[in-house]
Coordinates of C-alpha atoms in Angstrom, one line a residue:
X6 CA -7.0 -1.9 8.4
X7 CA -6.0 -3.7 5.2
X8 CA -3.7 -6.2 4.0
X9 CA -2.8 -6.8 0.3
X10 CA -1.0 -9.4 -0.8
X11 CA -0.2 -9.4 -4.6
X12 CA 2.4 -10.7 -7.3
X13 CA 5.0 -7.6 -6.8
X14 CA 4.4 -8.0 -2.6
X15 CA 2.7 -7.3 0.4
X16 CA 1.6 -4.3 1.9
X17 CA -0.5 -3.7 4.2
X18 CA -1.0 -1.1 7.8
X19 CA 1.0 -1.8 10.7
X20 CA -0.6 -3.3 13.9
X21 CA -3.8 -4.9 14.5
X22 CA -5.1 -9.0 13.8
X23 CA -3.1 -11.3 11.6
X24 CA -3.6 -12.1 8.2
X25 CA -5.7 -8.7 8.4
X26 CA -2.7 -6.3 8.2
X27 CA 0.8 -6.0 8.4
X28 CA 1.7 -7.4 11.7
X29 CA 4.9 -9.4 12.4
X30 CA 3.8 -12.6 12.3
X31 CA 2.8 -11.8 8.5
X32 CA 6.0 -9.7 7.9
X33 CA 7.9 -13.0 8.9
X34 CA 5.9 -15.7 7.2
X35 CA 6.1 -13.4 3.3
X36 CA 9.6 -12.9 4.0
X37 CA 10.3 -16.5 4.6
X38 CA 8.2 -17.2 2.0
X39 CA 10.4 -15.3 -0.3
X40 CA 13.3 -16.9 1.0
X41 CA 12.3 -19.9 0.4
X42 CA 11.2 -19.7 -3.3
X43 CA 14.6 -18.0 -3.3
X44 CA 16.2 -21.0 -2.9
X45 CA 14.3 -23.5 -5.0
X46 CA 14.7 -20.5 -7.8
X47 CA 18.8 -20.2 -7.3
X48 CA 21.6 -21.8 -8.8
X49 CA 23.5 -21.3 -5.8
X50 CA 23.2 -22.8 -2.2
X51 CA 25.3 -19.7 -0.9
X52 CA 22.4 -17.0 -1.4
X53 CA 22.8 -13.3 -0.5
X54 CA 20.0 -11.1 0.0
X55 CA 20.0 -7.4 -0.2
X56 CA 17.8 -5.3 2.3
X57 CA 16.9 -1.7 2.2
X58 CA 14.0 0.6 3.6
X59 CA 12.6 4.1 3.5
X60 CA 12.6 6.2 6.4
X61 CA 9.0 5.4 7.7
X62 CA 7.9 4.8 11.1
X63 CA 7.7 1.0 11.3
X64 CA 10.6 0.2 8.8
X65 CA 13.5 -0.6 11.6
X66 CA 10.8 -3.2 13.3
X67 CA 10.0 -4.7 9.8
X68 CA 13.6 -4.6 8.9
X69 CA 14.4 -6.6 12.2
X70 CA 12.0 -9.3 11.1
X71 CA 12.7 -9.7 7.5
X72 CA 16.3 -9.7 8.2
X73 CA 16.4 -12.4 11.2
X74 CA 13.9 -14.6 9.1
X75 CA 16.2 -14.8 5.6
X76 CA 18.8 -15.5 8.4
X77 CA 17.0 -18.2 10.0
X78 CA 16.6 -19.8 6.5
X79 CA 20.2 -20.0 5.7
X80 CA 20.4 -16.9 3.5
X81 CA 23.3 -13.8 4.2
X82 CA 21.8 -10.6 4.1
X83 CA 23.4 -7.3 2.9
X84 CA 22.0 -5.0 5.4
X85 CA 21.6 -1.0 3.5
X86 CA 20.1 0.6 6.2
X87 CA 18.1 3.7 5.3
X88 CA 18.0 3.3 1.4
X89 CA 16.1 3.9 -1.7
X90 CA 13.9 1.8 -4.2
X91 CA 16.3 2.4 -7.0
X92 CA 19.2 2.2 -4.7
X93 CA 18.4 -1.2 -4.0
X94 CA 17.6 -2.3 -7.0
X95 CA 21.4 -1.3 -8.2
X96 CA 23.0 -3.0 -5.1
X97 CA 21.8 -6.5 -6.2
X98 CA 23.8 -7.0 -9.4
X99 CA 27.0 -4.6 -8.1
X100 CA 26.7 -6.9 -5.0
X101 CA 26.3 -10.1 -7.3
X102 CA 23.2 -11.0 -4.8
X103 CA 20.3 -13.5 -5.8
X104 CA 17.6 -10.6 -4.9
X105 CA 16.7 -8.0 -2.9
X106 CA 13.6 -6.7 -0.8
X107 CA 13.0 -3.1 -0.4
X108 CA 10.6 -2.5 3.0
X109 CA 8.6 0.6 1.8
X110 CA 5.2 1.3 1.0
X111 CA 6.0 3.8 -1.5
X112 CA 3.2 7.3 -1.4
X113 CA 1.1 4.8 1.2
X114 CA 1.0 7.3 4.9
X115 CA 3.0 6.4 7.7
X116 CA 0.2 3.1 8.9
X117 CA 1.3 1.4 6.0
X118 CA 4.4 -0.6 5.1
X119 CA 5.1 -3.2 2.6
X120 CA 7.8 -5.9 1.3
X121 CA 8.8 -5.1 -2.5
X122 CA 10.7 -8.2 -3.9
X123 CA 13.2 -8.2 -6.6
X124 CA 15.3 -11.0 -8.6
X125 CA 18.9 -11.4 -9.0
X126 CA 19.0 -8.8 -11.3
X127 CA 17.7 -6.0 -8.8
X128 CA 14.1 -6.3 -11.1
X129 CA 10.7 -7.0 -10.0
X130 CA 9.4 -10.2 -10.1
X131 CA 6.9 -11.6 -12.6
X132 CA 3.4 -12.8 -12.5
X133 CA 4.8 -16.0 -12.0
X134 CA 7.0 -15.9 -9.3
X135 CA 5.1 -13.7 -7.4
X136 CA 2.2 -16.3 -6.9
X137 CA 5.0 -19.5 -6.3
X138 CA 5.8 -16.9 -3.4
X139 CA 1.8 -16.4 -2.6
X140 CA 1.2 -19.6 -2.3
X141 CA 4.3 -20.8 -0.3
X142 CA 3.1 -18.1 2.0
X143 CA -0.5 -19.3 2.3
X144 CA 0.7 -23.4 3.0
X145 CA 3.3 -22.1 5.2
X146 CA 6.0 -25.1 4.0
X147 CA 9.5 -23.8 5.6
X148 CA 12.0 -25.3 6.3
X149 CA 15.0 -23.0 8.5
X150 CA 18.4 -23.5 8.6
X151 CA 20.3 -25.5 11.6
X152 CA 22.4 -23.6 14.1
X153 CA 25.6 -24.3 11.8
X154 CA 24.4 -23.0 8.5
X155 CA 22.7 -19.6 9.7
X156 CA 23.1 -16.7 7.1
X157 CA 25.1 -13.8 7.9
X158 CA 24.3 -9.5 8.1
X159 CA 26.9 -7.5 6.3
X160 CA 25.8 -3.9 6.6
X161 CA 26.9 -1.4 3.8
X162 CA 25.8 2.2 4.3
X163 CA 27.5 3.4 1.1
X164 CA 24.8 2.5 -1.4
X165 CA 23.5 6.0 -1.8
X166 CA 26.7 7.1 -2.5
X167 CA 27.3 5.0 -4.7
X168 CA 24.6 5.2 -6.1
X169 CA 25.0 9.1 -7.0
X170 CA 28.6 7.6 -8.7
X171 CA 26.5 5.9 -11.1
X172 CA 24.0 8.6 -12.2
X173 CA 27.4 10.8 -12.4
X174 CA 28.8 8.2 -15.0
X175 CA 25.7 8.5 -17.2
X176 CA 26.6 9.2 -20.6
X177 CA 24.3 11.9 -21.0
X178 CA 24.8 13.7 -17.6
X179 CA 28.0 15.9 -17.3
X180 CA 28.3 17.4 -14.1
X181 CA 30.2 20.6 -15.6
X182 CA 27.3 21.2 -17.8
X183 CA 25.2 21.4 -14.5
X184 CA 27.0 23.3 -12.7
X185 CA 27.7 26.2 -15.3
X186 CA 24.0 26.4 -14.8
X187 CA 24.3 27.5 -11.3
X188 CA 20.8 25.9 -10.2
X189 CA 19.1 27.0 -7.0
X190 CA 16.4 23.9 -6.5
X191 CA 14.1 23.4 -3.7
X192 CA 13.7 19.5 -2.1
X193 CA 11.1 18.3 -0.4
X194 CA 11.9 14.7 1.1
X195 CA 8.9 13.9 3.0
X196 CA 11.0 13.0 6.1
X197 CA 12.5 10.0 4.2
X198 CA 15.2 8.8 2.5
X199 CA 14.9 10.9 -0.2
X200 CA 15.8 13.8 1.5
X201 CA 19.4 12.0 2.2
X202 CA 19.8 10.9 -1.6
X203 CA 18.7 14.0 -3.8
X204 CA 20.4 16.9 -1.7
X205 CA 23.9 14.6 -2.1
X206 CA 23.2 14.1 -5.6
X207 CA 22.7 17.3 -6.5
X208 CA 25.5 18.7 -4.2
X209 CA 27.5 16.3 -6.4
X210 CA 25.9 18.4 -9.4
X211 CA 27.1 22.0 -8.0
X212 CA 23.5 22.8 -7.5
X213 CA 22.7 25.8 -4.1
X214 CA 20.3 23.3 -2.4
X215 CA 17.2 24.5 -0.4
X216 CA 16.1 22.0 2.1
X217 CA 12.3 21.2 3.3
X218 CA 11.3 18.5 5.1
X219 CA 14.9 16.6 4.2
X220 CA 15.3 15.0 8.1
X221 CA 14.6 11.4 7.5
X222 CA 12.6 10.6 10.9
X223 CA 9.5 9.0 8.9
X224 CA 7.0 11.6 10.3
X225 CA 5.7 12.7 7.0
X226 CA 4.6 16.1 7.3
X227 CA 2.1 15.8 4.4
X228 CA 0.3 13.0 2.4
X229 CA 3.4 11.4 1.1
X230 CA 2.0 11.2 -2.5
X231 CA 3.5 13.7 -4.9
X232 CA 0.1 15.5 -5.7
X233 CA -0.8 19.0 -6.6
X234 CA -3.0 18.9 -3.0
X235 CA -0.5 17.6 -0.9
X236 CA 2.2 20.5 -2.2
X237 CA 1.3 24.0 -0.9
X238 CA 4.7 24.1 0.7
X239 CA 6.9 23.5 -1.5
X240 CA 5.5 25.6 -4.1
X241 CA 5.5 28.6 -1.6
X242 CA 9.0 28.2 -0.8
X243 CA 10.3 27.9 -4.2
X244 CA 8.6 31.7 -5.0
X245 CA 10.1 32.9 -1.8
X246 CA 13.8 31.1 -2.5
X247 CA 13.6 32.9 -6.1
X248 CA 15.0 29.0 -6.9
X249 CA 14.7 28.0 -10.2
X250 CA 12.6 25.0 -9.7
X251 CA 11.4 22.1 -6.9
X252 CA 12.1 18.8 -6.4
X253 CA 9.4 16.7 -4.7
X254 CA 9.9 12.5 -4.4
X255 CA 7.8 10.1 -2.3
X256 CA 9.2 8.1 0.6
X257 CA 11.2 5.8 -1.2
X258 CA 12.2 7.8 -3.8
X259 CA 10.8 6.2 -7.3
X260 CA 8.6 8.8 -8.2
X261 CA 9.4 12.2 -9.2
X262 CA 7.9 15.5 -9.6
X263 CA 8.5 19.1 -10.1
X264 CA 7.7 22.8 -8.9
X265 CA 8.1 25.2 -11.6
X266 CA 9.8 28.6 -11.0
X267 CA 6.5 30.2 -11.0
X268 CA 5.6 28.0 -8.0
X269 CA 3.0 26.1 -10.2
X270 CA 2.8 22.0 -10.2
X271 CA 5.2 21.0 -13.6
X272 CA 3.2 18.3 -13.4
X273 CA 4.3 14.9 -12.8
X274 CA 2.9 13.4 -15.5
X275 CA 5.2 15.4 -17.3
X276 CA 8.5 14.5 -15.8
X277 CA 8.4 11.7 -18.2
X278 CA 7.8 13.8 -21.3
X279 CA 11.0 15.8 -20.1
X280 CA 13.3 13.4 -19.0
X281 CA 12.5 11.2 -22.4
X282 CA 12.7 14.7 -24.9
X283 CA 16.5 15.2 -23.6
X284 CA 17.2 11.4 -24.1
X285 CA 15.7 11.6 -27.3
X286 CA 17.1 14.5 -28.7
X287 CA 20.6 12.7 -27.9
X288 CA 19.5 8.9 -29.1
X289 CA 16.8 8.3 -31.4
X290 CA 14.8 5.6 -30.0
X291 CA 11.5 4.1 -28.4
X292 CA 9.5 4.9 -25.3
X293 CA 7.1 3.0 -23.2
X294 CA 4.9 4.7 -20.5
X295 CA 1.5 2.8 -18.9
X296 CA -1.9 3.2 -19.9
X297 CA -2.9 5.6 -17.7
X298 CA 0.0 7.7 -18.9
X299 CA -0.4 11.1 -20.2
X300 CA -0.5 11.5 -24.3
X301 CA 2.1 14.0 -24.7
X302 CA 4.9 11.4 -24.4
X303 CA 3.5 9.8 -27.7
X304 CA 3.7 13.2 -28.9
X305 CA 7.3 14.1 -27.9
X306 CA 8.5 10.7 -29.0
X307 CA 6.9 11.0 -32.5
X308 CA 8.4 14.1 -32.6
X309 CA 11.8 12.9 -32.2
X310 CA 11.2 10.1 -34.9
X311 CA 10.3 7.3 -32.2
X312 CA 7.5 4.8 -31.8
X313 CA 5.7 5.2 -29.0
X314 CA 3.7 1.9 -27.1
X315 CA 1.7 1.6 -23.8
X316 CA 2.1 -1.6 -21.1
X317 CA -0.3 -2.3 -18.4
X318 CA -0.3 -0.7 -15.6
X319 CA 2.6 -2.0 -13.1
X320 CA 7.0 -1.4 -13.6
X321 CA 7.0 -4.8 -14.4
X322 CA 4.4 -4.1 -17.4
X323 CA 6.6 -1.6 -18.5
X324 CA 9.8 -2.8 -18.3
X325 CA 8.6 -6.2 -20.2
X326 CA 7.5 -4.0 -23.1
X327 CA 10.5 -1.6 -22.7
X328 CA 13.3 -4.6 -23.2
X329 CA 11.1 -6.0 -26.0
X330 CA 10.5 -2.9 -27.9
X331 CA 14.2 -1.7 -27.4
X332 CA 12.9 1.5 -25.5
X333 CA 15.9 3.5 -24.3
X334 CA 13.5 5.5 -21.6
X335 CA 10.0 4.9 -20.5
X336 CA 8.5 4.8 -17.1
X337 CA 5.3 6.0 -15.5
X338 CA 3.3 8.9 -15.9
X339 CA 3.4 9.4 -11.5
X340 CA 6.9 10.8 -12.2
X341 CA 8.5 7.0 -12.3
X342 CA 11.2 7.6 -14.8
X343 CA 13.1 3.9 -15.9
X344 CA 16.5 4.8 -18.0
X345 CA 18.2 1.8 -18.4
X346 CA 21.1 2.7 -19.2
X347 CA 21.0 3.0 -15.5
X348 CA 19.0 -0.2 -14.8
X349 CA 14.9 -1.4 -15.4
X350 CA 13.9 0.6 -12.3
X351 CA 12.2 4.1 -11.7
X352 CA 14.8 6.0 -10.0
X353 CA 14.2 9.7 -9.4
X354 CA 18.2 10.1 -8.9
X355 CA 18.7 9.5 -12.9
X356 CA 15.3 11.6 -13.7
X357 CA 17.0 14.3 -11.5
X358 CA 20.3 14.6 -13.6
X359 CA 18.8 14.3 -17.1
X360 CA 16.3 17.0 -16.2
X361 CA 19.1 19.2 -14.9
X362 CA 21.1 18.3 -18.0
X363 CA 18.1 19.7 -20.2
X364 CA 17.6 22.5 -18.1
X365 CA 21.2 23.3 -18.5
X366 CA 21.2 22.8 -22.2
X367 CA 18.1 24.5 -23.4
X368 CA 18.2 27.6 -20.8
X369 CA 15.3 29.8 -19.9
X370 CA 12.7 28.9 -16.9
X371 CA 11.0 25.9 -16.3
X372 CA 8.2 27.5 -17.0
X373 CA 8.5 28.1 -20.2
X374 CA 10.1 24.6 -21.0
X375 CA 6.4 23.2 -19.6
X376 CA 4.6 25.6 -21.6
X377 CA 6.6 24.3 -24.9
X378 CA 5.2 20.6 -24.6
X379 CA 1.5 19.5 -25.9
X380 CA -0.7 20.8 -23.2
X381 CA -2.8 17.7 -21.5
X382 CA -4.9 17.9 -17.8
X383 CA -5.2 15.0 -16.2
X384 CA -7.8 14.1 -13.5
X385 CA -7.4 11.0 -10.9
X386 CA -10.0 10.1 -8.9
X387 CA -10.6 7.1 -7.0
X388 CA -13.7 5.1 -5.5
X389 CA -13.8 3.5 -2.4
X390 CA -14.4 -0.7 -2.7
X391 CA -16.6 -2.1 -0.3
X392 CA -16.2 -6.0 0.0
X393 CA -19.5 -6.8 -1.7
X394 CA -18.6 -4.9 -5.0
X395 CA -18.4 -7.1 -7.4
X396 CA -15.4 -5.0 -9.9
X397 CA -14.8 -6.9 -12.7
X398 CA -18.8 -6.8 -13.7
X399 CA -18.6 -3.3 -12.7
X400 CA -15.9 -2.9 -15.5
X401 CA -17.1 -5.1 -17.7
X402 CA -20.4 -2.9 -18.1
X403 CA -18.7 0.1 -18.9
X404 CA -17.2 -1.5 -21.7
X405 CA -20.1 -2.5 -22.9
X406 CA -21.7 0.4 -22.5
X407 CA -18.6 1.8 -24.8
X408 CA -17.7 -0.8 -26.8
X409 CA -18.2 1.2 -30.1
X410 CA -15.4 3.4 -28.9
X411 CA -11.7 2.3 -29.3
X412 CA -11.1 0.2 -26.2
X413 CA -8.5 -1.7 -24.4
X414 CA -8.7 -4.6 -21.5
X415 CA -5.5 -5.4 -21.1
X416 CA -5.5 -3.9 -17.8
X417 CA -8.8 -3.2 -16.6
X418 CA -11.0 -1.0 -19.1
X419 CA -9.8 2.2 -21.0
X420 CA -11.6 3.9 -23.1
X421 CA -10.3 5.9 -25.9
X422 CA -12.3 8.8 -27.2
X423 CA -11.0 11.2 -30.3
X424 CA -10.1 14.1 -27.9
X425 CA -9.5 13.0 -24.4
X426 CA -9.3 9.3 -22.7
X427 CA -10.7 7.5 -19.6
X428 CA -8.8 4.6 -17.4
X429 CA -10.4 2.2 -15.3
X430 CA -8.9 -0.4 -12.8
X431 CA -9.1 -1.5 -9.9
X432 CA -5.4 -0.5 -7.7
X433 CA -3.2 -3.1 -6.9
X434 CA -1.9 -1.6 -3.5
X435 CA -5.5 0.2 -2.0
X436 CA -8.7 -1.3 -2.0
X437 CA -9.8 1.2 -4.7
X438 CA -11.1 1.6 -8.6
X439 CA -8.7 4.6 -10.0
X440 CA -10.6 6.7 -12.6
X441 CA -8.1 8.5 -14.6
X442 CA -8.9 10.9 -17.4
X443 CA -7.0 13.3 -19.5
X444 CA -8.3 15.9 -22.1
X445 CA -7.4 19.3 -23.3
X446 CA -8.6 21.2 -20.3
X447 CA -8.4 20.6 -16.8
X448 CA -12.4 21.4 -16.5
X449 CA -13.3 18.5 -19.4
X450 CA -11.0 16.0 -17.2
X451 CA -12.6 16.6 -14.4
X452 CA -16.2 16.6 -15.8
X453 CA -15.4 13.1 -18.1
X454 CA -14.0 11.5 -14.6
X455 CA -16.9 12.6 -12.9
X456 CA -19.5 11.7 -15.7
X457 CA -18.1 8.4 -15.4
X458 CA -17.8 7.6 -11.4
X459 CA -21.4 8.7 -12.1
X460 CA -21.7 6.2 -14.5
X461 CA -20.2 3.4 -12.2
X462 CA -22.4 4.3 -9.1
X463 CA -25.7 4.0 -11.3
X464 CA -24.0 0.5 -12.4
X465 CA -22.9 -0.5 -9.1
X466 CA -26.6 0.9 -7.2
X467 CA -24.4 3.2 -4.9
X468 CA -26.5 6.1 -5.9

């Protein structure tokens, strides 16, 4: 059982002792923790809240909690319901709230839950904040509100809707141009919210919509995490359906991948490239994707006449580097596409439309359009952390070991080799080193990644 507390949240799997895992007691104390830097942070002694969460088991118990504590401090709350990430993250500004708090743990299974924490403009806090908010949880310093001055709950279940108004408004998504298509897609919601938001949206589209696993009761019936592994039926339905390609999002509805036609993975690493090679063929402009993005973005984006740059890993990474270099898409290469046109979020809703708008455009299968960008094959693999491994010497001897090679330590140790790449560092949300590698085969990923957990295990004495 595991708790993580970290500078975009906490997270952590429901039940069990206190302080060790995501129990009430520690649900209430982060959120008035939050609520209380809130309102030290605020201009305004009226403060509004807005609340959201995915589907998942525990979410209406957490929800209770969170709510009744920003409550108890003073603080209104603007109760979504059932909701999405990016959903949320639009409410706050349209709502003119002073933040928001999304209750989700993302691709985490169904044990897990988490509080995600945003600022008044529906963004993710910074570095900074996040450990005010760390701290004030750890001394425990709150002061609630007297009987008078208790906050209020407004519920508003029209978010997702209005949400799909706002992807519909998009200046380079024209619903006629979709629907001319006549799409036949394939959605797989994992039993969350996402199987609410994307059938609507692409209803809204004119697109025949086959549904799998679209019932939000939070019983995932797979890993949640959009991987190749975790897909087998989705791709088998989208052969049988004769559709023209899947949609697949995690529980709360950020990350984004698709099935091909052909029933093969698109790749989610490559929803970026797409979503940015319509965007740029329309706006010449920059990108920004993370370090342990996939390559072929630079390429497409050089392609198009645009510079390409990568941020640590973490949204908030890359939407600081996206507002300074002036980067009209970027996102992450787990399908996390940020427009922000939209707003500086990963929102699978907007990655939906401006894939359907290139489909549209360009014709032919999805297939093909995968076949036509640089061909990259990524491996990510992971190692288990045991409490006595010490990871930043681990890391720090690997760069050593390859410190004639071009390497970065901005966030944790990537190593740049002339044909292929390896990324080290250690997870923010699992108790994990990821080991991501791409090169131009899927067999020389998977060899380099597991040369170099080889590497780490001699390092660390785990052989």
């Amino acid at each position: 059982m595991t708790l993580i507390k970290s500078i975009s949240g906490i997270r952590g799997t429901i039940g069990g002792q206190t302080n060790d895992n995501l129990t009430p007691v520690d649900a209430v104390k982060f959120a008035a923790a939050y609520g209380t830097w809130l309102k030290s942070y605020s201009e305004t002694d009226d403060l509004k809240v807005v609340i959201g969460r995915d589907a998942r088991l525990s979410g209406e118990m957490i929800q209770n909690l969170v709510v009744s504590t920003l409550v108890g401090l003073g603080i209104d709350v603007i109760d979504l319901g059932l909701s999405t990430t990016p959903t949320v993250e639009i409410a706050v500004p349209l709502e003119k709230a002073d933040g928001g708090i999304i209750l989700t743990a993302s691709h985490n299974p169904k044990q897990w839950n988490a509080l995600k924490l945003l600022n008044e403009k529906g963004e993710f806090l910074d570095a900074e904040q996040g450990a005010k908010i760390l701290k004030l949880a750890e001394e425990e310093d709150f002061e609630f509100a007297e009987v008078d001055d208790l906050g209020e709950i407004i519920k508003n279940d029209s978010y997702i809707d209005i949400h799909i108004d706002e992807v519909l408004e998009l200046s380079l998504v024209d619903a006629d141009t979709i629907k001319k298509a006549g799409f036949k897609v394939v959605v797989d919601g994992v039993n969350s919210t996402g199987g609410i938001a994307i059938p609507k949206l692409l209803e809204e589209l004119g697109v025949e919509v086959v549904k799998l696993y679209c019932d939000p009761t939070g019983h995932f019936p797979h890993n949640p995490e959009p991987l190749k592994e975790h897909l087998g039926d989705i791709c088998k339905k989208v052969v049988e359906e004769k559709a023209d390609f899947g949609i697949v999002v995690d529980p709360d509805v950020d990350r984004l991948a698709f099935i091909s036609n052909d029933g093969q993975m698109f790749g989610e690493e490559y929803t970026l490239v797409a979503c940015a090679d319509y965007v740029l063929s329309k706006t010449q402009g920059n990108t920004v994707s993370n370090l342990s993005s996939s390559r072929a973005l630079r390429d497409v984006t050089e392609k198009h006449g645009g510079t390409y740059e990568a941020a640590a890993v973490g949204e908030v990474n890359v939407v600081t580097k996206m507002k300074a270099n002036n980067a009209i898409i970027g996102g992450e290469g787990n399908g996390g596409i940020i427009y922000p046109e939209s707003h500086y979020g990963r929102d699978a809703l907007v990655g939906t439309a401006l894939f359907l708008m290139l489909m549209a455009e360009k014709g032919g299968t999805v297939a093909e359009l995968r076949a036509s960008y640089p061909s990259y094959f990524m491996s990510k693999k992971k190692i288990e952390l045991t409490p006595d491994l010490d990871v930043d010497a681990l890391l720090e001897a690997m760069h050593h070991k390859y410190k004639d090679e071009e390497v970065s330590t901005i966030d944790g140790v990537k190593i740049d080799f002339p044909e292929n790449w390896v990324h080290l560092r250690k997870s923010n949300t699992e108790p994990i080193i990821r080991i991501y590698t791409e090169a131009k085969s899927q067999d020389e990923a998977d060899g380099l990644a597991d040369r170099i957990i080889g590497e780490i295990k001699e390092v660390a004495g785990l052989e």
